[in-house]
Amino acid sequence: MKVNGTPTRTIWVEEDGWTVRIIDQTRLPHDFVTVPLTTMDDAATAIRDMLVRGAPLIGATAAYGMCLAMRADPSDANLDAAYAALYATRPTAVNLRWALDDLRAILRNTRPDERAVSAYRRTADICDDDVAICSAIGDHGRAVIEEIWQEDKGSRGRVNVLTHCNAGWLATVDWGTAIAPIYKAHDAGIPVHVWVDETRPRNQGASLTAWELREHGVPHTVIVDNVGGHLMQHGEVDLCIVGTDRTTAGGDVCNKIGTYLKALAAHDNGVPFYVALPGPTIDWTITDGLKDVPIEQRDAGEVTRMTGRTDDGRIETVTLTPQGSPAANYAFDVTPARLVTGLITERGIAPASEGGLRGLYPEAP
Ligand code: MRU
């Protein structure tokens, strides 16, 4: 997508052919800053500290972490050490494991002196594939928005989509998952408006989704996380589209904490609840999301403190809670398949069920 009119991806290789550059998403929406990654440790830190985040981008960054590791030392020992270090960064998004497994399988069958070149080549393909996949998700999802617009034309004057967290281009290499259909619908002239959940505690909705949508000129309104149910009760939400960090073979979806409550409210109000995902976000090894998906628990300080810009332009962090009050910080929750209207993938829209997913991915293990 474009930043100040310049086409930009979230991760790329610099002209020297090996330095990796990312957008530091912890600085958005107040500052657009890019930073270089020159070591495997840089890549691991960028994932762990959420300079990059979002399931597909975590996978792409981990793949580049393997490239940087192989450039420094292409031995078998370093291959295994880099895999382990990158794998330990964040537990929930399965794209991380998918990308690392992919790279490790290729590199194990490559001579050490050719591993760095091979890793960069494969990672460039992973990134290009992610862009193509997300664009296709956008096309399939746009058709859903278009159908609602055609049916309701004139009654509401716009299609209202509610989304949670950030599943836009910043969460992927480009386009996004849940937001790709919105960009495609907007670009096709369909009047679409987005209710953006702020998404406490890290505010990916307020900081990142709102920034993206504003850059692209998509009408949107930021709401606090508890507003969605009220809007749905009053007919102000035509559909929900969210992303996912791990989808089970049975169609359960794990996404940013609070997604489950939106799905419950949507179900109670007859609002379609779609989840957009690329194939690598499906974990074919598990079927029960509640039992089998590891839920990341992050630093309680993300709950007790908040960072923002003061009126005179300084970035400040303040404490919200009484000193000594404990806080818990569960980062993700699981929405059971029965609450999901459809899974929007690059291959089309599937029912949230094992049969539905295997129908689209017959080659799956
Ligand atoms: O903790 P984050 O910011 O990495 O969480 C991101 C999300 O939950 C996204 O909705 C999910 O990764 C799908 S993004 C394409």
Short mmCIF file of C-alpha atoms and ligand atoms in Angstrom, two decimals:
data_model
loop_
_atom_site.label_atom_id
_atom_site.label_comp_id
_atom_site.label_asym_id
_atom_site.label_seq_id
_atom_site.Cartn_x
_atom_site.Cartn_y
_atom_site.Cartn_z
CA MET A 1 0.00 0.00 0.00
CA LYS A 2 1.08 3.60 -0.21
CA VAL A 3 2.68 5.74 2.49
CA ASN A 4 2.75 9.42 1.52
CA GLY A 5 2.11 8.31 -2.06
CA THR A 6 5.02 5.81 -2.14
CA PRO A 7 4.24 2.08 -2.59
CA THR A 8 5.52 0.43 0.58
CA ARG A 9 5.68 -3.08 1.99
CA THR A 10 6.13 -3.87 5.67
CA ILE A 11 9.44 -5.69 5.12
CA TRP A 12 12.00 -5.58 2.33
CA VAL A 13 15.66 -6.10 1.49
CA GLU A 14 17.80 -3.02 0.98
CA GLU A 15 19.86 -2.30 -2.11
CA ASP A 16 22.95 -3.93 -0.57
CA GLY A 17 21.09 -7.22 -1.16
CA TRP A 18 21.09 -8.47 2.44
CA THR A 19 20.07 -5.87 5.04
CA VAL A 20 16.41 -6.28 5.93
CA ARG A 21 14.30 -3.21 6.64
CA ILE A 22 11.01 -3.02 8.53
CA ILE A 23 8.55 -0.39 9.64
CA ASP A 24 8.84 0.06 13.42
CA GLN A 25 5.15 -0.36 14.21
CA THR A 26 5.65 0.59 17.87
CA ARG A 27 6.15 4.18 16.62
CA LEU A 28 2.86 4.38 14.72
CA PRO A 29 0.59 6.27 14.40
CA HIS A 30 2.67 9.23 15.59
CA ASP A 31 5.89 8.60 13.65
CA PHE A 32 6.63 6.61 10.50
CA VAL A 33 10.08 5.17 11.14
CA THR A 34 11.88 2.30 9.41
CA VAL A 35 14.71 0.33 11.01
CA PRO A 36 17.30 -2.12 9.65
CA LEU A 37 17.67 -5.75 10.78
CA THR A 38 21.25 -6.96 10.31
CA THR A 39 21.40 -9.99 12.61
CA MET A 40 19.19 -12.91 13.52
CA ASP A 41 18.92 -11.39 17.00
CA ASP A 42 17.58 -8.15 15.47
CA ALA A 43 14.83 -10.16 13.75
CA ALA A 44 13.98 -12.07 16.94
CA THR A 45 13.83 -8.84 18.94
CA ALA A 46 11.64 -7.16 16.31
CA ILE A 47 9.12 -9.99 16.62
CA ARG A 48 9.27 -10.31 20.41
CA ASP A 49 9.00 -6.55 21.05
CA MET A 50 6.33 -6.18 18.36
CA LEU A 51 8.12 -3.78 16.03
CA VAL A 52 6.54 -6.20 13.58
CA ARG A 53 3.41 -8.12 14.44
CA GLY A 54 0.46 -9.84 12.76
CA ALA A 55 0.64 -13.52 11.89
CA PRO A 56 1.85 -13.33 8.25
CA LEU A 57 4.42 -10.60 8.95
CA ILE A 58 5.75 -12.52 11.95
CA GLY A 59 6.30 -15.47 9.59
CA ALA A 60 8.05 -13.32 6.97
CA THR A 61 10.30 -11.69 9.58
CA ALA A 62 11.24 -15.07 11.03
CA ALA A 63 12.17 -16.24 7.52
CA TYR A 64 14.43 -13.21 7.10
CA GLY A 65 15.87 -13.98 10.54
CA MET A 66 16.95 -17.35 9.12
CA CYS A 67 18.52 -15.56 6.15
CA LEU A 68 20.54 -13.28 8.44
CA ALA A 69 21.60 -16.27 10.54
CA MET A 70 22.80 -18.16 7.46
CA ARG A 71 24.72 -15.13 6.23
CA ALA A 72 26.59 -14.97 9.55
CA ASP A 73 27.21 -18.71 9.96
CA PRO A 74 25.65 -21.33 7.65
CA SER A 75 26.55 -24.34 9.83
CA ASP A 76 24.01 -26.99 10.87
CA ALA A 77 24.47 -25.92 14.49
CA ASN A 78 23.58 -22.32 13.69
CA LEU A 79 20.64 -23.40 11.56
CA ASP A 80 19.16 -25.23 14.55
CA ALA A 81 20.06 -22.43 16.97
CA ALA A 82 18.41 -19.78 14.76
CA TYR A 83 15.30 -21.93 14.38
CA ALA A 84 15.05 -22.33 18.16
CA ALA A 85 15.67 -18.65 18.92
CA LEU A 86 13.13 -17.39 16.38
CA TYR A 87 10.55 -20.04 17.32
CA ALA A 88 10.70 -18.88 20.96
CA THR A 89 9.75 -15.27 20.15
CA ARG A 90 5.93 -15.50 20.18
CA PRO A 91 3.80 -18.61 20.70
CA THR A 92 0.38 -18.12 19.09
CA ALA A 93 0.68 -17.17 15.40
CA VAL A 94 1.32 -20.44 13.58
CA ASN A 95 2.79 -18.67 10.53
CA LEU A 96 6.00 -18.41 12.57
CA ARG A 97 6.35 -22.20 12.76
CA TRP A 98 5.19 -22.58 9.16
CA ALA A 99 7.89 -20.21 7.83
CA LEU A 100 10.65 -21.65 10.01
CA ASP A 101 9.78 -25.25 9.06
CA ASP A 102 9.74 -24.27 5.40
CA LEU A 103 13.15 -22.61 5.56
CA ARG A 104 14.75 -25.32 7.69
CA ALA A 105 13.58 -28.09 5.35
CA ILE A 106 15.09 -26.31 2.34
CA LEU A 107 18.32 -25.33 4.07
CA ARG A 108 19.01 -28.78 5.48
CA ASN A 109 19.12 -30.02 1.90
CA THR A 110 21.40 -27.21 0.75
CA ARG A 111 25.19 -27.08 1.00
CA PRO A 112 26.28 -24.67 3.77
CA ASP A 113 28.07 -22.34 1.35
CA GLU A 114 24.84 -21.93 -0.64
CA ARG A 115 22.46 -21.59 2.29
CA ALA A 116 22.37 -17.80 2.60
CA VAL A 117 21.56 -17.28 -1.09
CA SER A 118 18.98 -20.03 -0.99
CA ALA A 119 17.35 -18.60 2.18
CA TYR A 120 17.05 -15.10 0.71
CA ARG A 121 15.59 -16.49 -2.51
CA ARG A 122 12.96 -18.59 -0.70
CA THR A 123 12.07 -15.76 1.68
CA ALA A 124 11.54 -13.36 -1.22
CA ASP A 125 9.11 -15.93 -2.66
CA ILE A 126 7.32 -16.27 0.70
CA CYS A 127 6.86 -12.49 0.78
CA ASP A 128 5.65 -12.27 -2.83
CA ASP A 129 3.29 -15.19 -2.23
CA ASP A 130 1.90 -13.45 0.85
CA VAL A 131 1.12 -10.36 -1.22
CA ALA A 132 -0.64 -12.44 -3.89
CA ILE A 133 -2.54 -14.46 -1.25
CA CYS A 134 -3.73 -11.35 0.57
CA SER A 135 -4.79 -9.73 -2.69
CA ALA A 136 -6.86 -12.84 -3.53
CA ILE A 137 -8.41 -12.78 -0.02
CA GLY A 138 -9.33 -9.19 -0.79
CA ASP A 139 -11.06 -10.17 -4.03
CA HIS A 140 -13.10 -12.94 -2.40
CA GLY A 141 -14.03 -10.77 0.57
CA ARG A 142 -14.92 -7.83 -1.62
CA ALA A 143 -17.63 -9.95 -3.23
CA VAL A 144 -19.24 -10.41 0.21
CA ILE A 145 -19.24 -6.66 0.85
CA GLU A 146 -20.53 -5.99 -2.66
CA GLU A 147 -23.41 -8.43 -2.20
CA ILE A 148 -24.48 -6.69 1.01
CA TRP A 149 -24.24 -3.33 -0.75
CA GLN A 150 -26.33 -4.51 -3.72
CA GLU A 151 -28.99 -5.95 -1.42
CA ASP A 152 -29.22 -2.94 0.88
CA LYS A 153 -28.48 -0.13 -1.55
CA GLY A 154 -30.27 3.04 -0.59
CA SER A 155 -31.40 1.93 2.84
CA ARG A 156 -28.27 2.62 4.80
CA GLY A 157 -26.12 4.53 2.38
CA ARG A 158 -22.96 2.59 3.25
CA VAL A 159 -21.76 -0.87 4.29
CA ASN A 160 -20.64 -0.88 7.92
CA VAL A 161 -17.88 -3.37 8.70
CA LEU A 162 -16.61 -3.97 12.23
CA THR A 163 -13.04 -5.18 12.69
CA HIS A 164 -10.87 -6.00 15.68
CA CYS A 165 -7.12 -5.52 16.17
CA ASN A 166 -5.05 -4.91 13.05
CA ALA A 167 -5.37 -7.38 10.20
CA GLY A 168 -4.50 -4.81 7.57
CA TRP A 169 -1.40 -4.48 5.42
CA LEU A 170 0.75 -3.75 8.45
CA ALA A 171 0.02 -7.28 9.72
CA THR A 172 1.12 -8.89 6.46
CA VAL A 173 3.65 -8.08 3.75
CA ASP A 174 1.02 -6.05 1.90
CA TRP A 175 -2.78 -5.73 1.50
CA GLY A 176 -3.71 -7.40 4.81
CA THR A 177 -6.20 -10.17 5.46
CA ALA A 178 -9.39 -8.81 7.05
CA ILE A 179 -8.80 -5.31 5.68
CA ALA A 180 -7.93 -6.39 2.13
CA PRO A 181 -11.63 -6.86 1.21
CA ILE A 182 -12.30 -3.39 2.58
CA TYR A 183 -9.55 -1.82 0.46
CA LYS A 184 -10.81 -3.65 -2.62
CA ALA A 185 -14.43 -2.63 -1.96
CA HIS A 186 -13.45 0.99 -1.33
CA ASP A 187 -11.30 1.07 -4.48
CA ALA A 188 -14.25 -0.35 -6.46
CA GLY A 189 -16.42 2.57 -5.37
CA ILE A 190 -18.54 0.73 -2.79
CA PRO A 191 -19.22 3.09 0.12
CA VAL A 192 -17.72 1.18 3.01
CA HIS A 193 -17.27 2.44 6.55
CA VAL A 194 -15.24 0.64 9.21
CA TRP A 195 -15.91 0.47 12.95
CA VAL A 196 -12.38 0.07 14.35
CA ASP A 197 -12.14 -1.57 17.78
CA GLU A 198 -9.32 0.19 19.66
CA THR A 199 -8.09 -3.24 20.86
CA ARG A 200 -6.65 -2.80 24.31
CA PRO A 201 -4.08 -3.24 25.67
CA ARG A 202 -1.75 -2.50 22.73
CA ASN A 203 -4.33 -0.60 20.74
CA GLN A 204 -3.54 -2.11 17.34
CA GLY A 205 -6.95 -0.92 16.13
CA ALA A 206 -6.65 2.68 17.32
CA SER A 207 -2.98 3.00 16.38
CA LEU A 208 -2.51 0.84 13.30
CA THR A 209 -5.83 0.03 11.61
CA ALA A 210 -6.99 3.63 11.94
CA TRP A 211 -3.66 4.87 10.55
CA GLU A 212 -3.84 2.53 7.57
CA LEU A 213 -7.43 3.36 6.75
CA ARG A 214 -6.79 7.07 7.04
CA GLU A 215 -3.74 6.83 4.76
CA HIS A 216 -5.91 5.08 2.16
CA GLY A 217 -8.89 7.40 2.61
CA VAL A 218 -11.30 4.73 3.87
CA PRO A 219 -14.06 6.20 6.11
CA HIS A 220 -13.75 4.78 9.61
CA THR A 221 -14.59 5.43 13.25
CA VAL A 222 -12.52 4.25 16.22
CA ILE A 223 -14.59 2.78 19.05
CA VAL A 224 -13.66 1.38 22.43
CA ASP A 225 -13.72 -2.38 22.64
CA ASN A 226 -17.10 -2.72 24.33
CA VAL A 227 -19.16 -0.76 21.79
CA GLY A 228 -19.58 -3.45 19.12
CA GLY A 229 -22.46 -5.28 20.79
CA HIS A 230 -24.43 -2.06 21.18
CA LEU A 231 -23.90 -1.13 17.53
CA MET A 232 -24.98 -4.58 16.40
CA GLN A 233 -28.18 -4.37 18.49
CA HIS A 234 -29.03 -1.15 16.67
CA GLY A 235 -28.40 -2.40 13.11
CA GLU A 236 -25.20 -0.39 12.72
CA VAL A 237 -22.99 -3.33 11.73
CA ASP A 238 -23.59 -5.17 8.45
CA LEU A 239 -20.78 -7.64 8.91
CA CYS A 240 -17.67 -8.30 10.95
CA ILE A 241 -14.36 -9.28 9.38
CA VAL A 242 -11.39 -10.16 11.56
CA GLY A 243 -8.07 -11.90 11.04
CA THR A 244 -6.66 -14.95 12.80
CA ASP A 245 -3.33 -16.04 14.19
CA ARG A 246 -4.09 -19.74 14.06
CA THR A 247 -7.05 -21.59 12.60
CA THR A 248 -7.53 -25.23 13.52
CA ALA A 249 -8.29 -27.94 10.97
CA GLY A 250 -11.81 -27.89 12.41
CA GLY A 251 -12.30 -24.17 11.74
CA ASP A 252 -11.86 -22.73 15.25
CA VAL A 253 -10.07 -19.39 15.03
CA CYS A 254 -7.64 -17.88 17.49
CA ASN A 255 -7.32 -14.13 17.19
CA LYS A 256 -6.61 -11.05 19.30
CA ILE A 257 -8.23 -11.09 22.73
CA GLY A 258 -11.84 -9.89 22.53
CA THR A 259 -12.59 -11.43 19.16
CA TYR A 260 -14.71 -14.15 20.81
CA LEU A 261 -16.98 -11.57 22.47
CA LYS A 262 -17.55 -9.87 19.10
CA ALA A 263 -18.46 -13.23 17.57
CA LEU A 264 -20.95 -13.89 20.38
CA ALA A 265 -22.57 -10.50 19.90
CA ALA A 266 -22.68 -11.02 16.13
CA HIS A 267 -24.30 -14.43 16.58
CA ASP A 268 -26.92 -13.01 18.95
CA ASN A 269 -27.79 -10.24 16.49
CA GLY A 270 -27.68 -12.18 13.23
CA VAL A 271 -24.66 -10.24 11.97
CA PRO A 272 -22.39 -12.26 9.61
CA PHE A 273 -19.01 -12.91 11.22
CA TYR A 274 -16.22 -13.62 8.72
CA VAL A 275 -12.60 -14.50 9.40
CA ALA A 276 -9.98 -13.81 6.71
CA LEU A 277 -6.86 -15.94 6.54
CA PRO A 278 -4.08 -17.14 4.29
CA GLY A 279 -3.45 -20.89 3.98
CA PRO A 280 -0.29 -20.80 6.16
CA THR A 281 -2.42 -19.67 9.13
CA ILE A 282 -4.18 -23.05 9.23
CA ASP A 283 -2.68 -25.46 11.74
CA TRP A 284 -3.62 -28.85 10.28
CA THR A 285 -2.14 -30.63 13.31
CA ILE A 286 -4.93 -29.57 15.70
CA THR A 287 -8.72 -29.53 15.66
CA ASP A 288 -9.73 -28.19 19.08
CA GLY A 289 -8.81 -24.53 19.36
CA LEU A 290 -9.68 -24.21 23.05
CA LYS A 291 -7.47 -27.12 24.07
CA ASP A 292 -4.65 -26.94 21.58
CA VAL A 293 -3.76 -23.32 20.74
CA PRO A 294 -1.09 -21.81 23.02
CA ILE A 295 -2.36 -18.44 24.22
CA GLU A 296 0.36 -15.83 24.66
CA GLN A 297 0.42 -14.02 28.00
CA ARG A 298 2.29 -10.75 27.82
CA ASP A 299 3.75 -8.30 30.32
CA ALA A 300 1.14 -6.95 32.74
CA GLY A 301 2.65 -3.51 32.18
CA GLU A 302 0.84 -3.39 28.83
CA VAL A 303 -2.42 -3.39 30.80
CA THR A 304 -1.45 -1.10 33.66
CA ARG A 305 0.24 1.52 31.49
CA MET A 306 -0.62 3.39 28.30
CA THR A 307 1.53 5.34 25.86
CA GLY A 308 0.37 8.24 23.70
CA ARG A 309 1.17 11.69 22.37
CA THR A 310 0.65 14.77 24.51
CA ASP A 311 -0.90 17.92 23.06
CA ASP A 312 2.58 19.46 22.72
CA GLY A 313 3.86 16.48 20.72
CA ARG A 314 5.76 14.45 23.34
CA ILE A 315 5.33 10.66 23.51
CA GLU A 316 4.59 9.79 27.14
CA THR A 317 3.71 6.66 29.06
CA VAL A 318 1.35 6.93 32.01
CA THR A 319 0.14 4.48 34.65
CA LEU A 320 -3.60 3.72 34.79
CA THR A 321 -3.97 1.43 37.79
CA PRO A 322 -3.39 1.79 41.53
CA GLN A 323 0.14 0.88 42.54
CA GLY A 324 0.20 -2.80 43.50
CA SER A 325 -2.95 -3.90 41.65
CA PRO A 326 -2.07 -7.05 39.73
CA ALA A 327 -3.06 -7.30 36.06
CA ALA A 328 -3.38 -10.20 33.64
CA ASN A 329 -2.57 -9.85 29.96
CA TYR A 330 -4.00 -12.63 27.79
CA ALA A 331 -3.20 -11.66 24.21
CA PHE A 332 -5.51 -13.99 22.23
CA ASP A 333 -8.74 -15.94 22.52
CA VAL A 334 -10.44 -18.68 20.54
CA THR A 335 -13.71 -18.31 18.65
CA PRO A 336 -15.36 -21.68 18.06
CA ALA A 337 -16.14 -22.57 14.45
CA ARG A 338 -19.89 -22.57 15.16
CA LEU A 339 -19.79 -18.77 15.56
CA VAL A 340 -18.00 -18.15 12.25
CA THR A 341 -20.09 -17.47 9.13
CA GLY A 342 -17.27 -18.19 6.71
CA LEU A 343 -13.49 -18.35 6.33
CA ILE A 344 -12.27 -16.02 3.58
CA THR A 345 -9.14 -17.56 2.10
CA GLU A 346 -7.07 -16.99 -1.05
CA ARG A 347 -8.89 -19.96 -2.59
CA GLY A 348 -12.41 -18.78 -1.85
CA ILE A 349 -14.78 -18.77 1.11
CA ALA A 350 -15.14 -21.97 3.13
CA PRO A 351 -17.56 -22.95 5.86
CA ALA A 352 -15.72 -23.00 9.19
CA SER A 353 -15.43 -26.77 9.39
CA GLU A 354 -12.92 -29.49 8.64
CA GLY A 355 -14.87 -30.42 5.48
CA GLY A 356 -15.01 -26.80 4.39
CA LEU A 357 -11.29 -26.24 4.81
CA ARG A 358 -10.23 -29.56 3.30
CA GLY A 359 -12.49 -28.84 0.34
CA LEU A 360 -10.34 -25.80 -0.42
CA TYR A 361 -7.01 -27.38 0.56
CA PRO A 362 -7.27 -31.02 -0.63
CA GLU A 363 -3.47 -31.36 -0.49
CA ALA A 364 -3.38 -30.63 3.27
CA PRO A 365 -1.77 -33.33 5.45
O1 MRU B 1 -0.49 -9.33 18.76
P1 MRU B 1 -0.55 -9.02 17.29
O2 MRU B 1 -0.63 -7.57 16.99
O3 MRU B 1 0.54 -9.73 16.53
O4 MRU B 1 -1.92 -9.68 16.85
C1 MRU B 1 -2.34 -9.59 15.52
C2 MRU B 1 -3.68 -10.14 15.30
O5 MRU B 1 -4.33 -10.63 16.19
C3 MRU B 1 -4.20 -10.15 13.90
O6 MRU B 1 -5.57 -9.96 13.88
C4 MRU B 1 -3.84 -11.52 13.29
O7 MRU B 1 -2.46 -11.71 13.31
C5 MRU B 1 -4.32 -11.67 11.92
S1 MRU B 1 -3.42 -10.57 10.89
C6 MRU B 1 -3.38 -10.81 9.38
#
